[in-house]
Coordinates of C-alpha atoms in Angstrom, one line a residue:
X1 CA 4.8 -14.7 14.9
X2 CA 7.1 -14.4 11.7
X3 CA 5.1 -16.1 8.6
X4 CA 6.8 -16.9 5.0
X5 CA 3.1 -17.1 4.0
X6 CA 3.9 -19.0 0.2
X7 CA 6.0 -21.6 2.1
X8 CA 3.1 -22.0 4.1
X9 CA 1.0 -22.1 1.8
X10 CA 2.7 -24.2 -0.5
X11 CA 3.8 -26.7 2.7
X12 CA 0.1 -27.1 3.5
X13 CA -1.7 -27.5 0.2
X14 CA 0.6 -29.9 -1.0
X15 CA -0.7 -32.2 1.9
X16 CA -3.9 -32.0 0.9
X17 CA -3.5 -31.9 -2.7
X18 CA -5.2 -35.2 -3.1
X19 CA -8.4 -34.7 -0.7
X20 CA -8.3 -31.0 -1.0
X21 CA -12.7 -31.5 -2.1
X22 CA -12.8 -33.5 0.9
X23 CA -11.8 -31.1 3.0
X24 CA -12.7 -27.8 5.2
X25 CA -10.3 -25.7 2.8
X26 CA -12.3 -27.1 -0.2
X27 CA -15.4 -27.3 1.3
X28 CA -15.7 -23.7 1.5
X29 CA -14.5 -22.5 -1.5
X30 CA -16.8 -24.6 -3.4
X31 CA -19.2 -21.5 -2.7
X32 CA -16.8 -18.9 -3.8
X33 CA -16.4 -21.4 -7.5
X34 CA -20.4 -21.8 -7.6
X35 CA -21.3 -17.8 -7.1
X36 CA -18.3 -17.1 -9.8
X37 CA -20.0 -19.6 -12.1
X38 CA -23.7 -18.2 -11.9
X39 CA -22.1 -14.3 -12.0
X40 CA -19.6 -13.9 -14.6
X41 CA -20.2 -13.6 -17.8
X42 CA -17.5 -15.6 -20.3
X43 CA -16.8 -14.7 -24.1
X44 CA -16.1 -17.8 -26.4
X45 CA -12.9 -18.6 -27.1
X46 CA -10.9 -15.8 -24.8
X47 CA -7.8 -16.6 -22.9
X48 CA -8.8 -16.8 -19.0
X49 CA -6.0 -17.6 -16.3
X50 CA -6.9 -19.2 -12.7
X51 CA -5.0 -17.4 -10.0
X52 CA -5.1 -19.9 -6.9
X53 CA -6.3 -22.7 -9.3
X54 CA -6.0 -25.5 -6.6
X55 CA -7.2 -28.3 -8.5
X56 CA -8.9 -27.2 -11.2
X57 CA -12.4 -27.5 -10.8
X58 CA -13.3 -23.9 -11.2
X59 CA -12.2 -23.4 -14.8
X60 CA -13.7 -27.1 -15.6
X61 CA -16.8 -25.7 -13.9
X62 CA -16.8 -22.6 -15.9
X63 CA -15.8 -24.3 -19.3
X64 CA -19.1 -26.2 -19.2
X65 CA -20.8 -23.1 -20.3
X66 CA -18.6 -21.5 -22.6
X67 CA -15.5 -22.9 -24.4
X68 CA -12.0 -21.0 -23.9
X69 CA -8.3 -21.4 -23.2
X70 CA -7.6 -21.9 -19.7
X71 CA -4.7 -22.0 -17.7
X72 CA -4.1 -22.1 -13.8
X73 CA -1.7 -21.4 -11.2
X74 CA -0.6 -22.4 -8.0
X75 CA 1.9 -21.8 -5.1
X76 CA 1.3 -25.5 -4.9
X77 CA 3.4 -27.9 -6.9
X78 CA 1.4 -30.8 -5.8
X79 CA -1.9 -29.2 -6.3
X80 CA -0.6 -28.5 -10.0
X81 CA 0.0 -32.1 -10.6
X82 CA -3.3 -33.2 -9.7
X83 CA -5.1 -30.4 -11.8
X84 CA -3.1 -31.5 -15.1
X85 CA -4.0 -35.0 -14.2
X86 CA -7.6 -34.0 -13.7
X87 CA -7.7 -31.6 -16.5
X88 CA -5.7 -32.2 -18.9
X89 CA -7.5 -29.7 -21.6
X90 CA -5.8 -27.3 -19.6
X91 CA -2.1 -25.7 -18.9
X92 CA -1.3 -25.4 -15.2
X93 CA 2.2 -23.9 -13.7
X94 CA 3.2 -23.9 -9.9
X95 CA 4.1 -20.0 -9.5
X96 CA 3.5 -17.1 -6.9
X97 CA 0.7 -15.0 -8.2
X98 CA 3.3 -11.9 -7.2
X99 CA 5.9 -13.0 -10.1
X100 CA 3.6 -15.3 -12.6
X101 CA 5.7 -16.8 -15.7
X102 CA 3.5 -15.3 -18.5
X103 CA 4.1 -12.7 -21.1
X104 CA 2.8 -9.4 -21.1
X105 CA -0.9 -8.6 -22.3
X106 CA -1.3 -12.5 -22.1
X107 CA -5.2 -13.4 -20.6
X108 CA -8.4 -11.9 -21.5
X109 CA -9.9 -13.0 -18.1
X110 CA -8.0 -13.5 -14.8
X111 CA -9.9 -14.8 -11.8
X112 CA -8.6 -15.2 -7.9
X113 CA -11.2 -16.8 -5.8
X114 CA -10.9 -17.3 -2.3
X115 CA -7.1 -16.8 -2.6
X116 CA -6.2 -13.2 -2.2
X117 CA -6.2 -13.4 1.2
X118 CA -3.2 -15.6 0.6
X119 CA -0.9 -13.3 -1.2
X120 CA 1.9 -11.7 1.3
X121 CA 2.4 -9.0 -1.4
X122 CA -1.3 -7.5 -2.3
X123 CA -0.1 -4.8 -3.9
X124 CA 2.9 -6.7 -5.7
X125 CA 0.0 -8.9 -7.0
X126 CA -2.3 -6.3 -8.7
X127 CA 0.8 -5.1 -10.6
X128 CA 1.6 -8.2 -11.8
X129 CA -1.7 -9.0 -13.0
X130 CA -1.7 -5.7 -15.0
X131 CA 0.9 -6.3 -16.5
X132 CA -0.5 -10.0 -17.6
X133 CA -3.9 -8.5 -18.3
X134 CA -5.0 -7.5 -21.6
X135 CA -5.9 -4.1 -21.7
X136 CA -9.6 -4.7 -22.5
X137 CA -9.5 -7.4 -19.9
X138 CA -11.3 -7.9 -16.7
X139 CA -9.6 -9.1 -13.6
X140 CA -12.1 -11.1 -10.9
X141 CA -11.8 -11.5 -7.4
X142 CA -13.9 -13.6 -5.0
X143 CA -12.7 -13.1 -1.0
X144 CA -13.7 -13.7 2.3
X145 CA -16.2 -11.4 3.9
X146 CA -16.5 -10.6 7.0
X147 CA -18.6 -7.2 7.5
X148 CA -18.1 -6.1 11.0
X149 CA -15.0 -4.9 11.7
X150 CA -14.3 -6.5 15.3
X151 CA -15.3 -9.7 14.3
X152 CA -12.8 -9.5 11.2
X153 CA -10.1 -8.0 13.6
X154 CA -10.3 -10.8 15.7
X155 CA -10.4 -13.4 13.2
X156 CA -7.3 -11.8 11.5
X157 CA -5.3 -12.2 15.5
X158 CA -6.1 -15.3 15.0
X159 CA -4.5 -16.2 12.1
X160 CA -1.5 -14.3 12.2
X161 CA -1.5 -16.7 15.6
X162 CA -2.3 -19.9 14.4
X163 CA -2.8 -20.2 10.8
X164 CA -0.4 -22.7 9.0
X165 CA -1.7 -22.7 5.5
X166 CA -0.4 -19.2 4.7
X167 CA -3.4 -17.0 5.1
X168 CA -2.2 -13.2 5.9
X169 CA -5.8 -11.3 6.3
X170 CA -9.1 -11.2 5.6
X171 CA -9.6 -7.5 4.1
X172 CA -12.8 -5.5 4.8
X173 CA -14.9 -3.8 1.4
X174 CA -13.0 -0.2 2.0
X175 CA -9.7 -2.4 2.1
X176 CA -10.3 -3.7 -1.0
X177 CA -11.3 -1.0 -2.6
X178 CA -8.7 1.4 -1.8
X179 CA -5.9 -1.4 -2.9
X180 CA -8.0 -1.4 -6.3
X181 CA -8.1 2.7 -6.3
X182 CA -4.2 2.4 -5.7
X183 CA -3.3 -0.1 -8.1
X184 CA -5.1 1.7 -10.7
X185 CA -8.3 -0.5 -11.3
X186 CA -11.8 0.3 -12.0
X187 CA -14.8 -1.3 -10.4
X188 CA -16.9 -3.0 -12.9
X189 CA -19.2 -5.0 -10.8
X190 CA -19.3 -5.0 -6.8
X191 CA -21.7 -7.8 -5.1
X192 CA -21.8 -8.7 -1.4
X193 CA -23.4 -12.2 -0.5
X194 CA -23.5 -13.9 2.9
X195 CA -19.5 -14.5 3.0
X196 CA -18.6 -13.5 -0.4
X197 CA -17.7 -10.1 -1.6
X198 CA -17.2 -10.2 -5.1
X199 CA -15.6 -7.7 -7.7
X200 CA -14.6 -7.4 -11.1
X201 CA -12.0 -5.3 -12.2
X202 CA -10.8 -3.4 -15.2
X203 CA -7.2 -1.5 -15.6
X204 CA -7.5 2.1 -16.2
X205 CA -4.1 2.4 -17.8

């Protein structure tokens, strides 16, 4: 089956825009937005861009414990809306995470929970958030995890079957890591918990 996986995407969550805490999409990322919030250390006052912002609630989470400039995106022009609505302290664009509208060297912090798995282009998208990232900055991702490999594999054949909110793959740890190797990022922090595997990131160059 033949996917445009941002159409999809952006098809889907604009649907659900509205509800999205209410349902099985929000549901489970509210553990991805909770482990982020109790792992990652924030500095005052930095410049930190939500990648897969949905409607807001993760930087409004995280901005309870430290104050800083935030700004989210979305494939999701609905979804966009009802973040600004909800947040309006922040500044939220609909954009593909592969070709984001932001100057060079622009965010301190970039975080993408539960939404890699999403991007058609992985590759396309760690390029284009080095190029966004400051070069002190930390980029954090938060995906699926699924250990065992057969499981994932059949999991994944089901998706590229049936899936229609644009999901491409769940990646395994060595997946990861090697797209990280190749885009030329270091691993700061590695932590696997239950379904979360969780990394941050620094550009080597």
């Amino acid at each position: 089956m033949i996917h445009n996986h941002e159409l999809d995407s952006q098809v889907y969550y604009d649907k659900v825009a509205r509800k999205f805490n209410r349902t099985w999409d929000g549901f489970l990322a509210s553990f991805f937005k909770r482990f982020i919030v109790k792992n990652l250390e924030l500095t005052e006052q930095s410049s930190v861009l939500d990648i897969g912002c949905a409607n807001g609630t993760l930087l409004d989470m995280l901005h309870k414990k430290v104050e800083f400039y935030g700004t989210g995106i979305d494939i999701s022009p609905e979804m966009v809306k009802v973040a600004q609505e909800l947040y309006p302290e922040f500044n939220f664009f609909a954009a593909s995470a592969q070709t984001m509208p932001f100057p060079d060297e622009a965010f301190d912090l970039m975080i993408c929970s539960a939404s890699f798995h999403h991007f058609p282009n992985p590759a396309a998208f760690l390029t284009e958030a080095k190029r966004v990232l400051r070069p002190d900055g930390r980029l954090v991702i938060a995906e699926i995890r699924i250990p065992v490999y057969d499981v994932r594999k059949v999991y994944n054949r089901h998706i590229e079957n049936h899936s229609t909110e644009g999901d491409v793959k769940v990646y395994g740890q060595n997946e990861l890591l090697d797209l990280f190797k190749q885009a030329d990022f270091e691993v700061l922090v590695h932590k696997n918990a239950l379904q979360i595997q969780y990394y941050e990131l620094k550009k080597m160059r």
